[in-house]
mmCIF file of C-alpha atoms in Angstrom:
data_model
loop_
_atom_site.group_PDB
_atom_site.id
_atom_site.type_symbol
_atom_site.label_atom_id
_atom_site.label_comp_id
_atom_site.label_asym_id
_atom_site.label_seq_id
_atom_site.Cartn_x
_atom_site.Cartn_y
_atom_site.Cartn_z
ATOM 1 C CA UNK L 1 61.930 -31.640 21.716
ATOM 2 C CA UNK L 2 58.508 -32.000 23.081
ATOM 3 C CA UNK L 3 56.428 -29.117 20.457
ATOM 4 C CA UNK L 4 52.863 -29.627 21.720
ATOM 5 C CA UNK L 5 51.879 -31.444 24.771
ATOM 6 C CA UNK L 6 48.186 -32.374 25.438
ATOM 7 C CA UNK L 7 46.109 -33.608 28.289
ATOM 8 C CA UNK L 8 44.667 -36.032 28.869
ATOM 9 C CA UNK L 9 44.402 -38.260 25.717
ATOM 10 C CA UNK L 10 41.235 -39.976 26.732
ATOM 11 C CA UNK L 11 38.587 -38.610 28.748
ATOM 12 C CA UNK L 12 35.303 -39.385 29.710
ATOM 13 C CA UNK L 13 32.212 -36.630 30.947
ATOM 14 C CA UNK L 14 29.037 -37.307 32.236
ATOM 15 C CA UNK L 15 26.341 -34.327 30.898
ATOM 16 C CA UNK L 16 27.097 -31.037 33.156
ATOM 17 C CA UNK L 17 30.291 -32.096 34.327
ATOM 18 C CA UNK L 18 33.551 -29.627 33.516
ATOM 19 C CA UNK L 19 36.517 -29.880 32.639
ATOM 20 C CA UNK L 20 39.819 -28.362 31.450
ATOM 21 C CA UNK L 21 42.331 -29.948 28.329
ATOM 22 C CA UNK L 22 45.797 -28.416 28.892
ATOM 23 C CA UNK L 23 47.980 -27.299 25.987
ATOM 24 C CA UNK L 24 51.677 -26.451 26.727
ATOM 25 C CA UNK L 25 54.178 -25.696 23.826
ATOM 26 C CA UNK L 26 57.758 -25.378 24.239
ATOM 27 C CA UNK L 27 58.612 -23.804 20.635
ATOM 28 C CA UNK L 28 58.159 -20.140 22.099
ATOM 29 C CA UNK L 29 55.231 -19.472 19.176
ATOM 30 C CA UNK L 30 53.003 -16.938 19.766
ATOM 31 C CA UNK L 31 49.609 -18.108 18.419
ATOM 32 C CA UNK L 32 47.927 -21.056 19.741
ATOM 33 C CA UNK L 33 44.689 -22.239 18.811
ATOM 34 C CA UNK L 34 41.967 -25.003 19.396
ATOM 35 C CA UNK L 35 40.429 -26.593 17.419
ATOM 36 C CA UNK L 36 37.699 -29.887 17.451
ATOM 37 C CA UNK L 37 37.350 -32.636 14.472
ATOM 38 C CA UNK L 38 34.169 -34.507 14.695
ATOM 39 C CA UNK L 39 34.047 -38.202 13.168
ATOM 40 C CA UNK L 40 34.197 -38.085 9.407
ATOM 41 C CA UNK L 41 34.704 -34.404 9.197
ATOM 42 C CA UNK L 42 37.677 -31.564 9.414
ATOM 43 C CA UNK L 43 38.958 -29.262 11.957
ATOM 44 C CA UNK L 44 36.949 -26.736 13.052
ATOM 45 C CA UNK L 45 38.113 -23.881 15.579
ATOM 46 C CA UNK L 46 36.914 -22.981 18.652
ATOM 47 C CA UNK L 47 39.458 -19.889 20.299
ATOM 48 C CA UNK L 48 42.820 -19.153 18.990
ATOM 49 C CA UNK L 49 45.079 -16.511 20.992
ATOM 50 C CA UNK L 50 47.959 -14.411 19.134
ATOM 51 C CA UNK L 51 49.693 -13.841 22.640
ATOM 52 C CA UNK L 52 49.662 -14.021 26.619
ATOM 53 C CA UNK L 53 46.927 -12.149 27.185
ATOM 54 C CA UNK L 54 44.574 -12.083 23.654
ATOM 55 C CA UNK L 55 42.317 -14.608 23.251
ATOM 56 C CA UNK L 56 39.857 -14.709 20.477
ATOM 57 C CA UNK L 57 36.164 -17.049 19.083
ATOM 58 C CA UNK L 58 36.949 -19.114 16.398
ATOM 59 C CA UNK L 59 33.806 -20.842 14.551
ATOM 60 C CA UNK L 60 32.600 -23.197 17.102
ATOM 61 C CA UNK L 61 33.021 -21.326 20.134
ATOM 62 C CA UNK L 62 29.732 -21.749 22.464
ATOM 63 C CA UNK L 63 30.273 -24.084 25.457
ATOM 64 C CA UNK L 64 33.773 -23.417 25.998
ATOM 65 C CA UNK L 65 36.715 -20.422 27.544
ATOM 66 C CA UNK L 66 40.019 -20.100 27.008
ATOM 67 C CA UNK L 67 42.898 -18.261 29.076
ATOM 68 C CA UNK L 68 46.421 -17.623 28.096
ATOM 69 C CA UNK L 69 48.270 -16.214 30.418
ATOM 70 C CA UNK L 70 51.259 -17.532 29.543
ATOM 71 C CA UNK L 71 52.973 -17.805 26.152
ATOM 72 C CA UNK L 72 53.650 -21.470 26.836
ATOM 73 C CA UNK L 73 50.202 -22.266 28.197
ATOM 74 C CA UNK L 74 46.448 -22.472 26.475
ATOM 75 C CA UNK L 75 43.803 -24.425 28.214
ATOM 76 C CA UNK L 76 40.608 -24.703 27.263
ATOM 77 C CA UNK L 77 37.365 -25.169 29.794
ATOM 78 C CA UNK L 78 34.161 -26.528 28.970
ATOM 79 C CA UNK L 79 31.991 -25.667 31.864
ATOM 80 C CA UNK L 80 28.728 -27.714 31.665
ATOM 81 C CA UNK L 81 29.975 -30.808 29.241
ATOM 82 C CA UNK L 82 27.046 -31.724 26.910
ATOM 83 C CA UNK L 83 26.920 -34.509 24.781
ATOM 84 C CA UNK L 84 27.313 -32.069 21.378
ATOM 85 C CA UNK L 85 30.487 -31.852 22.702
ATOM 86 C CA UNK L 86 32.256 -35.790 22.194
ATOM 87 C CA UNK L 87 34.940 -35.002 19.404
ATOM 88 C CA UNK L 88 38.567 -34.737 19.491
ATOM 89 C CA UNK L 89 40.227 -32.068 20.405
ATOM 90 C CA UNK L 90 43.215 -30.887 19.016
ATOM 91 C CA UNK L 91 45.890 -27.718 20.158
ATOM 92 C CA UNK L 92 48.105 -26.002 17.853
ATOM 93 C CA UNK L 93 50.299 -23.306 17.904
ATOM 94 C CA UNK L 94 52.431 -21.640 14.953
ATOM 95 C CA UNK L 95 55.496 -18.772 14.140
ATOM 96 C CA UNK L 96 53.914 -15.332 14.422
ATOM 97 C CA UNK L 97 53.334 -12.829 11.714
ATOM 98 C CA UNK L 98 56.962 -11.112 12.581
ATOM 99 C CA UNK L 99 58.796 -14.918 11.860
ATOM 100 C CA UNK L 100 57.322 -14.564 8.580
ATOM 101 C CA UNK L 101 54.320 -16.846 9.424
ATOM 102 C CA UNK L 102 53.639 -19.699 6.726
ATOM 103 C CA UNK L 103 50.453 -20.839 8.370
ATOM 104 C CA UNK L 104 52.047 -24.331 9.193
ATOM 105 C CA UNK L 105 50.407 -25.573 11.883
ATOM 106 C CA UNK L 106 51.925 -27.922 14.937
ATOM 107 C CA UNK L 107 49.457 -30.465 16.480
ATOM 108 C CA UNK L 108 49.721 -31.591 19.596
ATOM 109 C CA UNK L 109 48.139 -35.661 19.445
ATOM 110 C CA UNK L 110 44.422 -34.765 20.356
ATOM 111 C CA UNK L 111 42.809 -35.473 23.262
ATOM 112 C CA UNK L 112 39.218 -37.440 22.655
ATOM 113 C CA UNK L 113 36.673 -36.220 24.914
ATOM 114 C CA UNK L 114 33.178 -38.794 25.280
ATOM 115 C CA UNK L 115 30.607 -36.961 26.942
ATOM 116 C CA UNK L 116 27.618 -39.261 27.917
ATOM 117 C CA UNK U 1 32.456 -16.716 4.144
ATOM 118 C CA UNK U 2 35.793 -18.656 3.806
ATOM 119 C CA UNK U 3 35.096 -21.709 2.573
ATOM 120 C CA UNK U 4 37.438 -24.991 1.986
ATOM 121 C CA UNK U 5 35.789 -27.671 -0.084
ATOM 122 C CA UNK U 6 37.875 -31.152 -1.151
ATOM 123 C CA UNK U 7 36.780 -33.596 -3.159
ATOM 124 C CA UNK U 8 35.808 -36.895 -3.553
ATOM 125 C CA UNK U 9 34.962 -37.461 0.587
ATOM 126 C CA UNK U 10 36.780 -40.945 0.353
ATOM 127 C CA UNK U 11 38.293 -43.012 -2.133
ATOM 128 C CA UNK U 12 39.471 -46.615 -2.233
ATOM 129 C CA UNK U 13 42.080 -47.977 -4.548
ATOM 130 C CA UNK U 14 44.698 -50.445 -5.119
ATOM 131 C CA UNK U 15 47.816 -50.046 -4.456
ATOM 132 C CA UNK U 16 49.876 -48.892 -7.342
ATOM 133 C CA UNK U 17 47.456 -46.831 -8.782
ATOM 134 C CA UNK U 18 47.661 -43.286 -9.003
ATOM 135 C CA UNK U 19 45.480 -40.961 -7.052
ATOM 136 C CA UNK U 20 44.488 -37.298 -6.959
ATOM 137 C CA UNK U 21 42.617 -35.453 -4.540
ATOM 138 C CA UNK U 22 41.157 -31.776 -5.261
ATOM 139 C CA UNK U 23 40.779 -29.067 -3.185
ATOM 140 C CA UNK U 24 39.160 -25.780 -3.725
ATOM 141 C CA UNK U 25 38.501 -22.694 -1.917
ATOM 142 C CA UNK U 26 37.104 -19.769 -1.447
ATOM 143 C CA UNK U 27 38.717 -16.980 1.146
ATOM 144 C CA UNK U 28 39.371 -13.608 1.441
ATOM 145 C CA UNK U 29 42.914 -12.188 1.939
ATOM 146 C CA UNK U 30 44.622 -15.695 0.828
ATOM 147 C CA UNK U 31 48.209 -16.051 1.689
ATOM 148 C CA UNK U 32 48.755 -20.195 1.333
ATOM 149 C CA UNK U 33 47.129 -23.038 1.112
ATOM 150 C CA UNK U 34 48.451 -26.292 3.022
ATOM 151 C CA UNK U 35 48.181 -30.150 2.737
ATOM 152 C CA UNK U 36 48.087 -32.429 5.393
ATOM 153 C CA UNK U 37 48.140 -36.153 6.368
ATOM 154 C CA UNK U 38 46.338 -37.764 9.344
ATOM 155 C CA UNK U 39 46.678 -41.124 10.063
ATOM 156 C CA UNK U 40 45.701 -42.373 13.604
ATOM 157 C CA UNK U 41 46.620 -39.186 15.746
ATOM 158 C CA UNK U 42 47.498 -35.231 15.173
ATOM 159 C CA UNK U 43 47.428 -33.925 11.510
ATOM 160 C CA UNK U 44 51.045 -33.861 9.886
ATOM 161 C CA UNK U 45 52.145 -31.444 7.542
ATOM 162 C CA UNK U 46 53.220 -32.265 4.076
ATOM 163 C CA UNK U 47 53.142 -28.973 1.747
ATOM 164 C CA UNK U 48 52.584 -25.188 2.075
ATOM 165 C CA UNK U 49 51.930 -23.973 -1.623
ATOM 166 C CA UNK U 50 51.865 -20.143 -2.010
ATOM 167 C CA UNK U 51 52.433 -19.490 -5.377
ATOM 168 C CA UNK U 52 50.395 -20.755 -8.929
ATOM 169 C CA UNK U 53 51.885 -23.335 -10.808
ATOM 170 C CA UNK U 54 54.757 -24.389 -9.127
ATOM 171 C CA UNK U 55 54.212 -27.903 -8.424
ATOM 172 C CA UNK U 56 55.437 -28.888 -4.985
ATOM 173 C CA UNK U 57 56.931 -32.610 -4.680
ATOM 174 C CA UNK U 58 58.301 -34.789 -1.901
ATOM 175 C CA UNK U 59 59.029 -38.746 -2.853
ATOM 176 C CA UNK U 60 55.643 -39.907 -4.930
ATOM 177 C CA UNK U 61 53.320 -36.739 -3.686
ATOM 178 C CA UNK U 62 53.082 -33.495 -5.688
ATOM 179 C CA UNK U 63 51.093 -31.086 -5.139
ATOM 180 C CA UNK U 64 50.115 -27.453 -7.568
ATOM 181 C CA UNK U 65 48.254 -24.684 -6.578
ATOM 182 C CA UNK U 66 45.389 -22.325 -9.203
ATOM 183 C CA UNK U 67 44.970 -19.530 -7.540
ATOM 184 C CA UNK U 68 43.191 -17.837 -10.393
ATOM 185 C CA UNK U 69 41.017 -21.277 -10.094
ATOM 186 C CA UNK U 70 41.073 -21.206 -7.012
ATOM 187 C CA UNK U 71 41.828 -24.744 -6.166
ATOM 188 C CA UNK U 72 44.997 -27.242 -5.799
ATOM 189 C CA UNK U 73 45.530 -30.752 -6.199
ATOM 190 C CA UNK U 74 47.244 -33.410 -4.686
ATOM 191 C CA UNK U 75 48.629 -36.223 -6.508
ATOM 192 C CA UNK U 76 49.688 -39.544 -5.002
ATOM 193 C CA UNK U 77 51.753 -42.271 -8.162
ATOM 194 C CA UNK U 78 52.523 -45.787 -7.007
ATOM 195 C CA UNK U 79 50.284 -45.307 -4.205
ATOM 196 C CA UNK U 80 51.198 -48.172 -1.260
ATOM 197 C CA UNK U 81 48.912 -49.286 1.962
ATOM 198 C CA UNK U 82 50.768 -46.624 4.439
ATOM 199 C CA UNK U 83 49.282 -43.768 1.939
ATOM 200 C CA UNK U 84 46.166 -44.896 3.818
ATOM 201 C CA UNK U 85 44.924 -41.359 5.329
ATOM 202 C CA UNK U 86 42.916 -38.681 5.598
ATOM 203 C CA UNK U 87 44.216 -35.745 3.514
ATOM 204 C CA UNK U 88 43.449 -32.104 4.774
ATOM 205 C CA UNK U 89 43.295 -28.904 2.695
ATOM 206 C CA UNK U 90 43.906 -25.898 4.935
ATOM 207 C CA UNK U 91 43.909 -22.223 3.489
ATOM 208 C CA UNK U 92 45.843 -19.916 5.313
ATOM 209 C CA UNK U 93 44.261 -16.079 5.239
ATOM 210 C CA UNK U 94 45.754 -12.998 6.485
ATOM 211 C CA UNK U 95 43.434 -10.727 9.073
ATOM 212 C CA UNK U 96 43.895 -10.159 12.886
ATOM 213 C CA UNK U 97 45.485 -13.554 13.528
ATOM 214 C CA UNK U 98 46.742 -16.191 11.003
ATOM 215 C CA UNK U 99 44.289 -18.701 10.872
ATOM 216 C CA UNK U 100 43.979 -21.749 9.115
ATOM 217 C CA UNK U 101 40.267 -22.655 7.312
ATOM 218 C CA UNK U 102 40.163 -26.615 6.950
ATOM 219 C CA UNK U 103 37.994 -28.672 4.485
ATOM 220 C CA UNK U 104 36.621 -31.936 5.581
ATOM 221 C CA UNK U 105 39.194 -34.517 3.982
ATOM 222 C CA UNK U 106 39.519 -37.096 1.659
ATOM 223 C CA UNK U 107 39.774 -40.169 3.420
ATOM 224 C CA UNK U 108 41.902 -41.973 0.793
ATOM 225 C CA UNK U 109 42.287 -46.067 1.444
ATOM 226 C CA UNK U 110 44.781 -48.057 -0.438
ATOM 227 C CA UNK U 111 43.871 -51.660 -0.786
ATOM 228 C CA UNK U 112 46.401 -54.966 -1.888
#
């Protein structure tokens, strides 16, 4: 059983570059999300989506775009990489409201992103 | 705002003793409020606690929720060196999506 699949684990950005982490979940959840933990800190997060199709800002979401348009499938672009941006990035998805949603969240393994 | 706040930021003990680490928060629409581990990689889940007062336990962790208080703890006995962790408090709220709110963590390390 895969659950969450991220990539890539490590990456590295110079300032203005792009790029795109790819989440894939084989548990057939509805709601994904994305979220970033900077050192010492907790999870913040940036877009979430309740479907194929519905995408939504979490806290943190300047700098980066989501798609989803697939329920499997939530990427998430950062279009001109700036250094505010090293952290680790994490995807998530979860049950939806009609499975009687607990709020338990499944992780993929993070992908860290440097940006110099 | 929703807020999650846990205390203490980090704690170091040795290992036997017994540890607890506080949570407490302050959200609209609550529905549960969630523990979690995270060691090297991806957060992993350890309790879901919905309801006041009914203490949640798995091996040497328990956990209890307040939610007239507001707040939960999480209690670690006999505490060994592969407790070492970061322990998140999430709060679940209800609204146009199920969302979790994180605190920071306790970065807990158990010493010989």
């Amino acid at each position: 059983n895969a659950g969450v699949t991220q990539t890539p684990k490590f990456r590295i950005l110079k300032i203005g570059q792009s790029m795109t982490l790819q989440c894939t979940q084989d548990m057939n959840h509805n709601y994904m999300y994305w979220y970033r933990q900077d050192p010492g800190m907790g999870l913040k997060l940036i877009y979430y989506s309740v479907g194929a199709g519905i995408t939504d800002k979490g806290e943190v979401p300047n700098g980066y775009n989501v798609s989803r348009s697939t329920t499997e499938d939530f990427p998430l672009r950062l279009e001109l990489a700036a250094p505010s941006q090293t952290s680790v990035y994490f995807c998530a998805s979860s049950y939806g409201a009609w499975r009687g949603n607990t709020g338990e969240l499944f992780f993929g393994e993070g992908s860290r992103l440097t940006v110099l | 705002e929703d807020k999650v706040v846990q205390s203490p930021l980090s704690l170091v003990v040795h290992e036997g003793d017994t540890v607890t680490l506080n949570c407490s928060y302050e959200v609209t629409n609550f529905r549960s409020l969630l523990w979690y581990k995270q060691e090297k990689k991806a957060p992993t889940f350890l309790f879901m606690l919905t309801s006041s007062g009914i203490e949640k336990k798995s091996g040497r962790l328990s956990s209890i929720l307040d939610k007239k208080e507001l707040f939960s703890i999480l209690n670690i006995t006999a505490t060994q060196t592969g407790d070492s962790a970061i322990y998140l408090c999430a709060v679940h709220f209800t609204g146009t999506a199920s969302k979790l709110t994180f605190g920071t963590g306790t970065r807990l390390q158990v010493t010989l």
